Coordinates of C-alpha atoms in Angstrom, one line a residue:
Chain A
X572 CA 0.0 0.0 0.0
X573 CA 2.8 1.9 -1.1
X574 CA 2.2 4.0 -4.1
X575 CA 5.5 6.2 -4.6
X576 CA 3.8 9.7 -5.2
X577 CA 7.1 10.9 -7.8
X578 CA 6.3 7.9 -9.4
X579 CA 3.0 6.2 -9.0
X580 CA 2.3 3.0 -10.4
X581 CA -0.7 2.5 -13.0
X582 CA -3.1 0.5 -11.0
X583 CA -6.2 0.4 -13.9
X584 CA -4.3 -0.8 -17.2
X585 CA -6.0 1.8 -19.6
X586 CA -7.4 3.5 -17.2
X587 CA -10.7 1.6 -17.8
X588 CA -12.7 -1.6 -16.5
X589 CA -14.1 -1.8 -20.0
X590 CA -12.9 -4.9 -22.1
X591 CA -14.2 -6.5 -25.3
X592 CA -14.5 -10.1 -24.2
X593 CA -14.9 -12.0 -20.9
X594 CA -11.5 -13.6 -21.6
X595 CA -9.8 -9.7 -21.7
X596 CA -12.0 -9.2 -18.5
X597 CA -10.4 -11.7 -16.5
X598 CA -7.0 -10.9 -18.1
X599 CA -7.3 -7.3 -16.5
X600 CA -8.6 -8.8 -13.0
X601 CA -5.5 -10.9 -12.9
X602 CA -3.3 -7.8 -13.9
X603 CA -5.3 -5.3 -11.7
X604 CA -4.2 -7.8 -8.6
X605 CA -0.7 -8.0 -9.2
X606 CA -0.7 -3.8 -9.6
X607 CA -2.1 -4.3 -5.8
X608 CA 0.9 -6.0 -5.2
X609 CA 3.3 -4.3 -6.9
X610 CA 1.8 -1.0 -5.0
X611 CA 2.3 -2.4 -1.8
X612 CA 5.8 -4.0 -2.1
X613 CA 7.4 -2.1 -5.2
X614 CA 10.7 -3.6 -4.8
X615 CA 10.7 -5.7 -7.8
X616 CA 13.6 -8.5 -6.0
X617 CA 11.6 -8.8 -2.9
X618 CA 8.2 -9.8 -5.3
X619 CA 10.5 -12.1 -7.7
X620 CA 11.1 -13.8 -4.4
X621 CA 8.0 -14.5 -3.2
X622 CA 6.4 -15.5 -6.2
X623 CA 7.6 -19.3 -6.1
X624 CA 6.3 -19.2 -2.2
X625 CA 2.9 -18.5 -3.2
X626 CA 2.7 -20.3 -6.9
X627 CA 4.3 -23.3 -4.6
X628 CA 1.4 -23.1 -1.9
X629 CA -2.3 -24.6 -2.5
X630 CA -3.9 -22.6 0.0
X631 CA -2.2 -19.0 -1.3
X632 CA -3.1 -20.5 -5.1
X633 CA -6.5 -20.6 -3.4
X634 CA -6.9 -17.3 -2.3
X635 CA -5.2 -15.6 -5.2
X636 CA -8.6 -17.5 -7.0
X637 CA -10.7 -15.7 -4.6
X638 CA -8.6 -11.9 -4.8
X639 CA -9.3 -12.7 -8.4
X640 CA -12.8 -13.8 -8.5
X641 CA -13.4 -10.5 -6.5
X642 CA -12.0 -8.2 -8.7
X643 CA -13.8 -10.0 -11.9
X644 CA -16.8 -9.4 -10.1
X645 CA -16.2 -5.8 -10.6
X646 CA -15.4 -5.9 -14.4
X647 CA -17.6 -8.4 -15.4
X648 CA -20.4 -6.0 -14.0
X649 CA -19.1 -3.0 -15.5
X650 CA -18.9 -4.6 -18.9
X651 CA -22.6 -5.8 -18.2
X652 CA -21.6 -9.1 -18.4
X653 CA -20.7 -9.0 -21.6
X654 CA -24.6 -9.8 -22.8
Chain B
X519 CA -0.7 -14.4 -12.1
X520 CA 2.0 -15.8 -14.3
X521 CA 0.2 -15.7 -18.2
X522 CA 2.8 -16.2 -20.6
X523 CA 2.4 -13.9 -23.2
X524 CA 3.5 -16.5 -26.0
X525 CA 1.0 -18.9 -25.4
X526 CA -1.2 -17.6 -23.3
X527 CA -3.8 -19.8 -21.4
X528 CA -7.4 -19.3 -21.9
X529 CA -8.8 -17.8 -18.4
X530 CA -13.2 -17.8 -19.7
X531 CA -13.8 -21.1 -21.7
X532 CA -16.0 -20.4 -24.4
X533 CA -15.4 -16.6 -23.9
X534 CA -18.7 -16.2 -22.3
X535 CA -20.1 -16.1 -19.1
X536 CA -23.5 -17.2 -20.5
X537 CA -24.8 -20.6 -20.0
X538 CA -28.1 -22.6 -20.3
X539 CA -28.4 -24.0 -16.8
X540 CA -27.4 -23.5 -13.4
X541 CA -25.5 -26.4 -13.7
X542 CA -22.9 -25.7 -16.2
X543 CA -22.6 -22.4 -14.4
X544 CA -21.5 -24.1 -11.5
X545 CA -19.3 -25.9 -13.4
X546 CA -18.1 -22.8 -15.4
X547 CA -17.1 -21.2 -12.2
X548 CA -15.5 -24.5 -10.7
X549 CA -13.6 -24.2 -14.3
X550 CA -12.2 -20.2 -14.2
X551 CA -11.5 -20.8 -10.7
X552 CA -9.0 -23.7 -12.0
X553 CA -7.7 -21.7 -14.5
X554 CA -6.4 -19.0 -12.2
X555 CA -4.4 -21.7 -10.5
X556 CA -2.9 -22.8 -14.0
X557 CA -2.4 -19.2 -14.9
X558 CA -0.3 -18.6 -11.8
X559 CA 1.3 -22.1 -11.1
X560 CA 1.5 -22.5 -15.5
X561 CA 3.7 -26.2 -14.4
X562 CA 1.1 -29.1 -14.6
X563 CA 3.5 -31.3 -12.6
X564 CA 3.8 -28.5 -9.7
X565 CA 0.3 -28.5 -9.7
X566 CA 0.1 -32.1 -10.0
X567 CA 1.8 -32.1 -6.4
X568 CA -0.4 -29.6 -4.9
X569 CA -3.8 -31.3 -5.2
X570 CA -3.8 -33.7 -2.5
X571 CA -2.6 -31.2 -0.5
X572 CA -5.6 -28.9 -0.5
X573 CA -8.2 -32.0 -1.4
X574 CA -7.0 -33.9 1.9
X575 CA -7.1 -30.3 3.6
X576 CA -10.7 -29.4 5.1
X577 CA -9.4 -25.6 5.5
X578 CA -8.9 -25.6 2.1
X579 CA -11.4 -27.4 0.5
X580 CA -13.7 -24.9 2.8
X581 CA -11.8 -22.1 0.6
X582 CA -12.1 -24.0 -2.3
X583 CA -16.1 -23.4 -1.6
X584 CA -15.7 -20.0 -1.0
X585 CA -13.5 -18.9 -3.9
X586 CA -16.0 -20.7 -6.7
X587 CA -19.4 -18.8 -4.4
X588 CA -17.6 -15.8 -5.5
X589 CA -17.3 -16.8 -9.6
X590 CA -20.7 -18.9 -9.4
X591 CA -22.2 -15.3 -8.2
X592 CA -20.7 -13.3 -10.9
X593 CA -22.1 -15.8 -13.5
X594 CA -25.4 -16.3 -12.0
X595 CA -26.0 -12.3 -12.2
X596 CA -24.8 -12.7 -16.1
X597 CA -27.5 -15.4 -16.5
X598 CA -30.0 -13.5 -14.7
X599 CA -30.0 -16.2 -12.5
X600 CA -31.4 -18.4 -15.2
X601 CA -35.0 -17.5 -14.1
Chain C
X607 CA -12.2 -29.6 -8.5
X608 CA -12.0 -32.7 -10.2
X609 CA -15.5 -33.4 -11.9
X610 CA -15.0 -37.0 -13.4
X611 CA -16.3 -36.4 -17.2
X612 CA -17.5 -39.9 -17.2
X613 CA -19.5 -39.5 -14.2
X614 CA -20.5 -35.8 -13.3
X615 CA -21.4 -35.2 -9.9
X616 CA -24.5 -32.5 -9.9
X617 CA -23.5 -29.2 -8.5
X618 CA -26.9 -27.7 -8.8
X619 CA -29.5 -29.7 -7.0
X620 CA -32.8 -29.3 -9.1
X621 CA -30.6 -27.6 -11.8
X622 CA -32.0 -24.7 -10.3
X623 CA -31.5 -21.7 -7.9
X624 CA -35.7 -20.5 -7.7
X625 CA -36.7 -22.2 -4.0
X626 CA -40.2 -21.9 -2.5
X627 CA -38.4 -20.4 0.6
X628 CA -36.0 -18.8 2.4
X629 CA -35.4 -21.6 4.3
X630 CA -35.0 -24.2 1.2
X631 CA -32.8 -21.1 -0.6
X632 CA -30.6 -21.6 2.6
X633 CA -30.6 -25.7 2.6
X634 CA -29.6 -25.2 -1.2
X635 CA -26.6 -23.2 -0.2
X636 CA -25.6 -25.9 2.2
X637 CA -25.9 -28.5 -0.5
X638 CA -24.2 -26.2 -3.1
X639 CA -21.4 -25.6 -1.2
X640 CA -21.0 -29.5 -0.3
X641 CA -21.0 -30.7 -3.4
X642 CA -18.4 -28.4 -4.7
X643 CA -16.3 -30.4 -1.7
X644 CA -17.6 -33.3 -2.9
X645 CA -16.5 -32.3 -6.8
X646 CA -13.2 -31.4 -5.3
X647 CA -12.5 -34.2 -3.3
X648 CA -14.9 -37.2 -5.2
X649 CA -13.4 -40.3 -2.5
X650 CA -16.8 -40.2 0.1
X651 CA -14.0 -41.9 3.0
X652 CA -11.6 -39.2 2.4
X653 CA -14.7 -37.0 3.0
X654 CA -15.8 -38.7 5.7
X655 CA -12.3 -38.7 7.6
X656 CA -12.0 -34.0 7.2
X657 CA -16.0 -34.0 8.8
X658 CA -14.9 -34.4 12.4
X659 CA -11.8 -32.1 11.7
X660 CA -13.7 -29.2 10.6
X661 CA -16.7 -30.0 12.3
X662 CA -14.7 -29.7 15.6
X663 CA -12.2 -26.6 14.9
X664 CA -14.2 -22.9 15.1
X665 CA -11.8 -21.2 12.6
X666 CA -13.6 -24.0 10.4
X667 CA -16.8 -23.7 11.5
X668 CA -16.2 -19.9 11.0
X669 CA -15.1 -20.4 7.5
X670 CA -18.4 -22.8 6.5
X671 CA -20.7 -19.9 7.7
X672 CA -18.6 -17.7 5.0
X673 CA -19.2 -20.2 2.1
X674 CA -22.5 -20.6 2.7
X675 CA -23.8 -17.0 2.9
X676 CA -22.0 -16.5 -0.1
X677 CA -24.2 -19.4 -1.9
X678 CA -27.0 -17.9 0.2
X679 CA -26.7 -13.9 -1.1
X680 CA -26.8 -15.6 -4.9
X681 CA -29.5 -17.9 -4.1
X682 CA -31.4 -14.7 -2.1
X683 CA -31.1 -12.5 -5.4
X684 CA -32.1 -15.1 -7.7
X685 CA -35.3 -15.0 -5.7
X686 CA -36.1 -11.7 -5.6
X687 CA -35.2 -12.4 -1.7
X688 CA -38.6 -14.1 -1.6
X689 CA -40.7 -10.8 -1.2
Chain D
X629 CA -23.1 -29.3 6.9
X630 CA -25.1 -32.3 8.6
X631 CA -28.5 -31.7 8.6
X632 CA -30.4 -34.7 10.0
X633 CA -33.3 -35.3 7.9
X634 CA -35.4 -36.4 10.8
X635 CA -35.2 -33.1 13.1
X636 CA -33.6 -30.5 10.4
X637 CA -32.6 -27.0 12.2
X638 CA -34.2 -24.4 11.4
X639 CA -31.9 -22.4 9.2
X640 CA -34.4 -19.3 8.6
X641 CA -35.9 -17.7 12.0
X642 CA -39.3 -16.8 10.7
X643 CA -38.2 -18.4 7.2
X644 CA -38.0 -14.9 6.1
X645 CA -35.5 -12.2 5.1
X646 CA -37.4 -8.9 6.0
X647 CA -37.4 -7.6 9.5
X648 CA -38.8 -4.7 10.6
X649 CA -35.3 -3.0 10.9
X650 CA -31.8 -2.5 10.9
X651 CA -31.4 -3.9 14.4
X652 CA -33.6 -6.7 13.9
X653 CA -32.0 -7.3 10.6
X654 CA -28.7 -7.6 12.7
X655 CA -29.8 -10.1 14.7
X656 CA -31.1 -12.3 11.9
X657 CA -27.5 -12.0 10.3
X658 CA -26.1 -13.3 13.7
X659 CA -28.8 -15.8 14.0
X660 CA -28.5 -17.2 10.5
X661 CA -24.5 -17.5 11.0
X662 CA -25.1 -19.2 14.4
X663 CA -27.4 -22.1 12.7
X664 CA -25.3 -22.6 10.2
X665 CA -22.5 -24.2 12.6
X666 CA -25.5 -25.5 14.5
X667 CA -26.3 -27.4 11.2
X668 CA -22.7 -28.0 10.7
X669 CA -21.7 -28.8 14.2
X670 CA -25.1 -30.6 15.6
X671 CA -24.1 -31.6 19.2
X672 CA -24.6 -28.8 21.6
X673 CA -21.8 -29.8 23.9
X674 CA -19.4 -30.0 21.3
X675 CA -20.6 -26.2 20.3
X676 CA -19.9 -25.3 24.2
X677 CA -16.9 -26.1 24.3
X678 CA -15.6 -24.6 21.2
X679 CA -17.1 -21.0 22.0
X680 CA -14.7 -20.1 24.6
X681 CA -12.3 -20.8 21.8
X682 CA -13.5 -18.4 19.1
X683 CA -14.6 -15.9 21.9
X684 CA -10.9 -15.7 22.9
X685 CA -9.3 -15.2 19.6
X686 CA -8.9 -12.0 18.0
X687 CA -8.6 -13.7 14.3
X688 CA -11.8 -16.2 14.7
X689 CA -13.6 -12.7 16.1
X690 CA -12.6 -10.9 13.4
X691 CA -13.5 -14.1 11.1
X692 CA -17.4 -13.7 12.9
X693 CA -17.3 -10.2 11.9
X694 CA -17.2 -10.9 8.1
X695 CA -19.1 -13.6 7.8
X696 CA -22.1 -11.6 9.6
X697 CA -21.0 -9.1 7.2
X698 CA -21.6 -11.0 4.3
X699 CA -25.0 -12.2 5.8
X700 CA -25.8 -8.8 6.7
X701 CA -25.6 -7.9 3.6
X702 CA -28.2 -9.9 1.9
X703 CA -30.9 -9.6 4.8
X704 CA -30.0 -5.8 4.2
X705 CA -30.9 -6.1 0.2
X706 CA -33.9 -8.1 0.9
X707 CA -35.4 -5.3 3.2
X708 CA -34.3 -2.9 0.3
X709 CA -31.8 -1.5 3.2
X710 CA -35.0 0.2 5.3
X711 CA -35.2 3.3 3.7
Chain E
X556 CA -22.3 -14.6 19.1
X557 CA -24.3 -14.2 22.1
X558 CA -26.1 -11.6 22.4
X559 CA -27.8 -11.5 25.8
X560 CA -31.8 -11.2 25.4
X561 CA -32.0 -9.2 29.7
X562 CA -29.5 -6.7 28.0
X563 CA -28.9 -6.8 24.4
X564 CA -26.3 -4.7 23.0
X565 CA -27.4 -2.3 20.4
X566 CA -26.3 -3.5 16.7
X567 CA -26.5 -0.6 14.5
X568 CA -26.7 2.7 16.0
X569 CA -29.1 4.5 15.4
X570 CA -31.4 1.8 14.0
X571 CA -30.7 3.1 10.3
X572 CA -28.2 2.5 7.7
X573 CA -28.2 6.1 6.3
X574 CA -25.9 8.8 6.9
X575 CA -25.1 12.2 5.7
X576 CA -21.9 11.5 4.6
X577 CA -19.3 8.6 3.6
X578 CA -17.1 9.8 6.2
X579 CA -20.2 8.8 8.2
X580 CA -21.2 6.0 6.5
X581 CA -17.3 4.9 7.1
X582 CA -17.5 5.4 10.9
X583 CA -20.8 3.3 10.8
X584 CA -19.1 0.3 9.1
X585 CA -16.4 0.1 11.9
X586 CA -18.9 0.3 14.9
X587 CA -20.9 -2.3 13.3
X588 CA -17.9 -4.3 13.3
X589 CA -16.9 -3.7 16.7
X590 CA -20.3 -4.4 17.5
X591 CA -20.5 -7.9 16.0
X592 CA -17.2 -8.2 18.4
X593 CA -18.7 -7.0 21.2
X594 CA -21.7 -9.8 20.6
X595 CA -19.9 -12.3 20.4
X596 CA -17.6 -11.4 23.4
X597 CA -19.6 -9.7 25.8
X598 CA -16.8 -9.6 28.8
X599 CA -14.9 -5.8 28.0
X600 CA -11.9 -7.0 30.1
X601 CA -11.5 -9.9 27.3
X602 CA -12.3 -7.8 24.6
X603 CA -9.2 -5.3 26.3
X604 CA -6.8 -8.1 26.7
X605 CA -7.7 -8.9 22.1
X606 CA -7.2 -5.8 21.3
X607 CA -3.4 -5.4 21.6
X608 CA -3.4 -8.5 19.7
X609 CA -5.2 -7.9 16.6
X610 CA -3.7 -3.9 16.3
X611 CA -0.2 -5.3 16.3
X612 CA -0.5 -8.4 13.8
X613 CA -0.3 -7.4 10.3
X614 CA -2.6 -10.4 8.9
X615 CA -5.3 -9.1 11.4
X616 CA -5.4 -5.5 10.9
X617 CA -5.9 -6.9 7.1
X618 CA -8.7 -8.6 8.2
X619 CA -10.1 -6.3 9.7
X620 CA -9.9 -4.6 6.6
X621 CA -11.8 -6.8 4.9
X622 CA -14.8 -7.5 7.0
X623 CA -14.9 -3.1 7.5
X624 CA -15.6 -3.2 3.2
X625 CA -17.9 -5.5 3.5
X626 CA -19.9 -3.7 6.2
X627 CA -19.3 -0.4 4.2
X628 CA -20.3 -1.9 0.7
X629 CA -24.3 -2.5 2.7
X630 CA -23.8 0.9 4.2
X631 CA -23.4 2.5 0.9
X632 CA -25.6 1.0 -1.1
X633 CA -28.1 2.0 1.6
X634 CA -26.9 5.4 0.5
X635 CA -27.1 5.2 -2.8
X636 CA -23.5 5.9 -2.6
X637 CA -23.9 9.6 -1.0
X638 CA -24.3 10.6 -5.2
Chain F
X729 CA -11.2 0.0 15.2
X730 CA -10.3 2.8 17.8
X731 CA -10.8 6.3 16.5
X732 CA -9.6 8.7 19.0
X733 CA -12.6 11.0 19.3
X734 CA -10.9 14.1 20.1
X735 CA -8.7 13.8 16.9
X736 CA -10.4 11.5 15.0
X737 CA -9.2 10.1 11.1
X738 CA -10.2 11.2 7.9
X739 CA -11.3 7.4 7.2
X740 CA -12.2 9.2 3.7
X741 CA -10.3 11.0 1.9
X742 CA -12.6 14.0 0.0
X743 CA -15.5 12.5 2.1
X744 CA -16.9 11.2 -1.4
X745 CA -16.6 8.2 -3.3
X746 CA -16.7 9.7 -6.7
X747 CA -13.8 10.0 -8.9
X748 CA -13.0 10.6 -12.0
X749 CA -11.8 7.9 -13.5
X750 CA -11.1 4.2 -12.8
X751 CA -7.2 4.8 -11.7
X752 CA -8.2 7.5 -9.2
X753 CA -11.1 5.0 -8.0
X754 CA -8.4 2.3 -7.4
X755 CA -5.8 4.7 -5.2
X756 CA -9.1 5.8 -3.1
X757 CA -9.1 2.0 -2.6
X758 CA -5.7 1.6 -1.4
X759 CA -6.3 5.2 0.6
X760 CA -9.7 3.7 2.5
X761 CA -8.2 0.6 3.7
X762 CA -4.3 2.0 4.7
X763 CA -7.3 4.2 6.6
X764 CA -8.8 1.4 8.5
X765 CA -5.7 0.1 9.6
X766 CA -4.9 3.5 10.7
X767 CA -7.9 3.9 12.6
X768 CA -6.9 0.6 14.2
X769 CA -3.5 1.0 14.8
X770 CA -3.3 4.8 15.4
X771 CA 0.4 4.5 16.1
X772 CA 2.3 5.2 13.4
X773 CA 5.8 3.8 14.7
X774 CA 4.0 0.2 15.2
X775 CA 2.3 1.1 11.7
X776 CA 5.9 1.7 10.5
X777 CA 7.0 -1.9 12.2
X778 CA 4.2 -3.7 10.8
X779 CA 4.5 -2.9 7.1
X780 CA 7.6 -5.0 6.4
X781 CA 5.6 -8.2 7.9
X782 CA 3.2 -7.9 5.2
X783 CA 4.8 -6.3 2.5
X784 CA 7.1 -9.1 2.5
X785 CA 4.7 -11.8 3.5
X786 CA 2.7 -13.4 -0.1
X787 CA 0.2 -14.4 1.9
X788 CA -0.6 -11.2 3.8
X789 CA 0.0 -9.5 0.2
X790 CA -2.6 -11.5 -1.0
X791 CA -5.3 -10.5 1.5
X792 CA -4.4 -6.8 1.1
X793 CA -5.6 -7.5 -2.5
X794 CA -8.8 -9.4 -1.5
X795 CA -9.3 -6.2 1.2
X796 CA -8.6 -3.6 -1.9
X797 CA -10.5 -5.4 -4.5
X798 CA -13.4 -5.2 -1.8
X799 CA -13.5 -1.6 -1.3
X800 CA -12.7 -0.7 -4.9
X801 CA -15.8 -3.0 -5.9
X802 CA -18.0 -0.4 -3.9
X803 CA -16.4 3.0 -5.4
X804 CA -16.8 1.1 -9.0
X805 CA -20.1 0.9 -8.1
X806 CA -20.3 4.3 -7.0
X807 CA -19.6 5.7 -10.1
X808 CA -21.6 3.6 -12.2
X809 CA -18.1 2.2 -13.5
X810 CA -17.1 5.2 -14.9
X811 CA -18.9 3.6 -18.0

């Protein structure tokens, strides 16, 4: 929770929930989680580091499916569900 | 959160989050939840490894629950709750 | 998560989320979130050896009551909340 | 998750969402959480002895608090939030 | 969980989900909380002795985090967002 | 959860959940629930003690996504997703 104000990172990809297809929606709920990440521990070593702790770990795998699911739930209702 | 750009994994089978029942709804969200795993852990033999861990694990299998709630509820409101 | 394609366990009981009542919308949860164990972890005495552990542990207990009113607030909306 | 076909709990006080108000809607949220590890957890001594243990813990507290939360939140939709 | 029916602690203050502000509406969401906490653990020595505890953990103060947005996502709705 | 009445925290920031566009939505996100944990833990030399715990921690890291994606779902909601 860490955003450098001389240089912030961009947290919204495009600046914009709204995608084309479901499959670019959850492409931008999956990016839009790791900019959460990155903003809280910018230090690009540190994150490198942890990422085989968490890809190795079943019940982190699990709740990076719920971060995600929750952030989808945003965009897929933006984008109206894509109907 | 690992997509390769080269070949990247499809994260919404069928690129829709429209479906005829309730059923394959559930099963649609049981499906994107899976594919966030493979999209962050992309090596099948890793993730080989891991599933007895959480399917012999009642925490996790409880999480398990709770992370596909959250998709099935995103798809159900795309589906106007098939009614 | 491991639906066996030759022999599908039903996720949706009734292939559908419309219930007379509240208290059948909340029984439904209860069954929907079971069976996605059930999906997840198919072997009934594997299942039958995590009840006693999570039945018996309150940070369990805690968690099922989170699963399931997640299923519920999907099953609540689907039915107009039964007004 | 057990509930005994012969004497099923009660899962919905009133088998009803709408309350008269916030306060009473409150208490529903608590209620409905409580029954749901009555259902899960059927033997009343077994429940005794494991509230101490929540009661005592920040983290399982803190666990209560969200998944009233997420209950809340329903029984607070249903009653189109009392306004 | 046990709220005491001689003496029951208030749940929402005020009996009413609307506020003038988001600031307010904010504010609201965390005595909620602390309500649910107080519920559940009626004893305020206990609750005393917790409260070190959960200010000084990092994964609870996250927690906490979490079950405050879900709180304030009812409370804003109720609001209609304060647009 | 202990705002100090005689001083008490902007919990948020503008006292308004309306932004102008999706990226400015996201760091009110991030700003509301550094907030909460402020409000929490009003000292800011623990504050300062705890932030390496997480930031280095993937599963705390993980929850302060879940937390953020949470709140952001609300302020997306607020402004109609800035559609």
């Amino acid at each position: 929770m860490n955003a450098t104000p001389a240089n912030p990172i961009q947290l919204v990809p495009g600046n914009s929930l709204i995608t084309k297809t479901p499959e670019e929606g959850r492409q931008l709920a999956i990016k839009m989680s790791r900019l959460i990440v990155k903003a809280t521990q910018p230090d690009a070593a540190v994150r490198e580091k942890l990422r085989p702790m968490y890809a190795e770990d079943p019940a982190m795998l699990i709740a990076v499916c719920q971060a995600v699911a929750t952030e989808f739930a945003t965009i897929a209702a933006a984008n109206n569900y894509w109907r």
